[in-house]
């Protein structure tokens, strides 16, 4: 189950990296002949966020329907990844708006999503303190 969530975070990281690479190239003036309004950017960011949330919740829901058990550890993994992404997204956006960092710093949340997805794919949590101990073991 954790590995399935890892695939979701990897896919989310790949989508976000492509999106932010294009946005950075656009902002630096390297994409010619294309004009994209603010509303479109907001929709792209929201679409990515919606994909991540719906895919993660869908994964949990399908697991429950298939097995009849709720995967609490996977929910914790999902929520930690989502919370960390939201915080990184906000901090990165603030740093970019304040011109405190180079434009390519916008890929930091994507790097986190890819790293976290890799951690989950390998069967590890981000931090061991978030591992839920079973009553049987």
Short mmCIF file of C-alpha atoms in Angstrom, two decimals:
data_model
loop_
_atom_site.label_atom_id
_atom_site.label_comp_id
_atom_site.label_asym_id
_atom_site.label_seq_id
_atom_site.Cartn_x
_atom_site.Cartn_y
_atom_site.Cartn_z
CA UNK A 1 0.00 0.00 0.00
CA UNK A 2 2.82 2.41 0.84
CA UNK A 3 4.43 1.65 -2.51
CA UNK A 4 1.21 2.56 -4.34
CA UNK A 5 1.22 5.91 -2.56
CA UNK A 6 4.86 6.27 -3.59
CA UNK A 7 3.85 5.95 -7.25
CA UNK A 8 1.26 8.68 -6.75
CA UNK A 9 3.82 11.03 -5.24
CA UNK A 10 6.32 10.23 -8.00
CA UNK A 11 3.72 11.00 -10.66
CA UNK A 12 2.77 14.18 -8.83
CA UNK A 13 6.44 15.20 -8.67
CA UNK A 14 6.94 14.59 -12.38
CA UNK A 15 3.84 16.59 -13.29
CA UNK A 16 4.85 19.44 -10.98
CA UNK A 17 8.45 19.47 -12.27
CA UNK A 18 7.24 19.74 -15.86
CA UNK A 19 4.80 22.46 -14.88
CA UNK A 20 7.38 24.48 -12.94
CA UNK A 21 10.10 24.03 -15.55
CA UNK A 22 7.74 25.49 -18.14
CA UNK A 23 6.66 28.28 -15.76
CA UNK A 24 10.28 29.20 -15.01
CA UNK A 25 11.27 29.21 -18.67
CA UNK A 26 8.17 31.30 -19.40
CA UNK A 27 9.00 33.78 -16.61
CA UNK A 28 12.58 34.10 -17.86
CA UNK A 29 11.34 34.87 -21.37
CA UNK A 30 12.54 31.66 -23.02
CA UNK A 31 9.07 30.65 -24.27
CA UNK A 32 8.24 32.84 -27.24
CA UNK A 33 4.87 33.38 -28.86
CA UNK A 34 2.85 32.10 -25.90
CA UNK A 35 0.83 34.31 -23.58
CA UNK A 36 -0.60 32.73 -20.44
CA UNK A 37 -2.86 34.67 -18.10
CA UNK A 38 -2.85 34.56 -14.32
CA UNK A 39 -6.07 32.56 -14.23
CA UNK A 40 -4.54 29.77 -16.29
CA UNK A 41 -1.55 29.50 -13.95
CA UNK A 42 -3.89 29.28 -10.95
CA UNK A 43 -5.88 26.54 -12.67
CA UNK A 44 -2.71 24.59 -13.48
CA UNK A 45 -1.50 24.76 -9.86
CA UNK A 46 -4.92 23.84 -8.52
CA UNK A 47 -5.22 21.00 -11.06
CA UNK A 48 -1.94 19.54 -9.87
CA UNK A 49 -2.99 19.82 -6.23
CA UNK A 50 -6.37 18.27 -7.03
CA UNK A 51 -4.68 15.38 -8.85
CA UNK A 52 -2.48 14.67 -5.84
CA UNK A 53 -5.36 14.79 -3.35
CA UNK A 54 -7.82 12.77 -5.43
CA UNK A 55 -5.26 10.15 -6.43
CA UNK A 56 -4.13 9.69 -2.81
CA UNK A 57 -7.65 9.51 -1.44
CA UNK A 58 -8.68 7.25 -4.33
CA UNK A 59 -5.81 4.89 -3.51
CA UNK A 60 -6.97 4.71 0.12
CA UNK A 61 -10.59 4.26 -0.89
CA UNK A 62 -9.91 1.48 -3.40
CA UNK A 63 -7.76 -0.34 -0.85
CA UNK A 64 -10.62 -0.15 1.66
CA UNK A 65 -13.16 -1.42 -0.88
CA UNK A 66 -10.86 -4.28 -1.88
CA UNK A 67 -9.76 -5.44 1.57
CA UNK A 68 -12.35 -4.05 3.98
CA UNK A 69 -9.59 -2.56 6.15
CA UNK A 70 -8.52 1.05 6.38
CA UNK A 71 -4.78 1.65 5.91
CA UNK A 72 -4.04 4.15 8.68
CA UNK A 73 -0.28 4.12 8.03
CA UNK A 74 -0.84 4.98 4.38
CA UNK A 75 -3.18 7.81 5.39
CA UNK A 76 -0.45 9.17 7.67
CA UNK A 77 2.09 8.87 4.82
CA UNK A 78 -0.30 10.66 2.46
CA UNK A 79 -1.06 13.51 4.90
CA UNK A 80 2.62 14.05 5.78
CA UNK A 81 3.55 14.31 2.11
CA UNK A 82 0.69 16.67 1.36
CA UNK A 83 1.43 18.90 4.36
CA UNK A 84 5.14 19.11 3.54
CA UNK A 85 4.35 19.95 -0.09
CA UNK A 86 1.93 22.72 0.92
CA UNK A 87 4.45 24.27 3.31
CA UNK A 88 7.27 24.06 0.74
CA UNK A 89 4.99 25.48 -1.97
CA UNK A 90 4.14 28.47 0.23
CA UNK A 91 7.71 29.12 1.36
CA UNK A 92 9.06 28.77 -2.16
CA UNK A 93 6.41 31.10 -3.54
CA UNK A 94 7.16 33.72 -0.88
CA UNK A 95 10.90 33.49 -1.54
CA UNK A 96 10.36 33.82 -5.28
CA UNK A 97 7.98 36.77 -4.95
CA UNK A 98 10.47 38.49 -2.65
CA UNK A 99 13.23 37.73 -5.18
CA UNK A 100 15.27 36.10 -2.42
CA UNK A 101 16.21 33.07 -4.53
CA UNK A 102 16.88 32.22 -8.17
CA UNK A 103 13.85 31.31 -10.32
CA UNK A 104 14.92 27.65 -10.54
CA UNK A 105 14.31 27.38 -6.80
CA UNK A 106 10.67 26.89 -7.84
CA UNK A 107 11.54 23.23 -8.43
CA UNK A 108 12.12 22.61 -4.71
CA UNK A 109 8.58 21.32 -4.02
CA UNK A 110 8.88 19.02 -7.07
CA UNK A 111 12.18 17.66 -5.74
CA UNK A 112 10.47 16.94 -2.43
CA UNK A 113 7.59 15.11 -4.12
CA UNK A 114 10.03 12.98 -6.12
CA UNK A 115 12.17 12.22 -3.05
CA UNK A 116 9.14 11.39 -0.90
CA UNK A 117 7.69 9.18 -3.61
CA UNK A 118 11.02 7.35 -3.77
CA UNK A 119 11.03 6.89 0.00
CA UNK A 120 7.53 5.41 -0.06
CA UNK A 121 8.38 3.19 -3.03
CA UNK A 122 11.26 1.72 -1.07
CA UNK A 123 8.86 0.98 1.80
CA UNK A 124 10.26 3.66 4.14
CA UNK A 125 8.51 6.57 5.80
CA UNK A 126 10.02 10.05 5.69
CA UNK A 127 10.77 9.87 9.40
CA UNK A 128 10.64 6.77 11.60
CA UNK A 129 8.69 8.60 14.26
CA UNK A 130 5.70 8.55 11.94
CA UNK A 131 5.66 4.75 11.75
CA UNK A 132 2.60 3.30 13.42
CA UNK A 133 3.45 0.31 15.58
CA UNK A 134 1.03 -2.57 15.34
CA UNK A 135 -0.39 -4.09 18.51
CA UNK A 136 0.57 -7.56 17.25
CA UNK A 137 4.26 -6.90 16.67
#
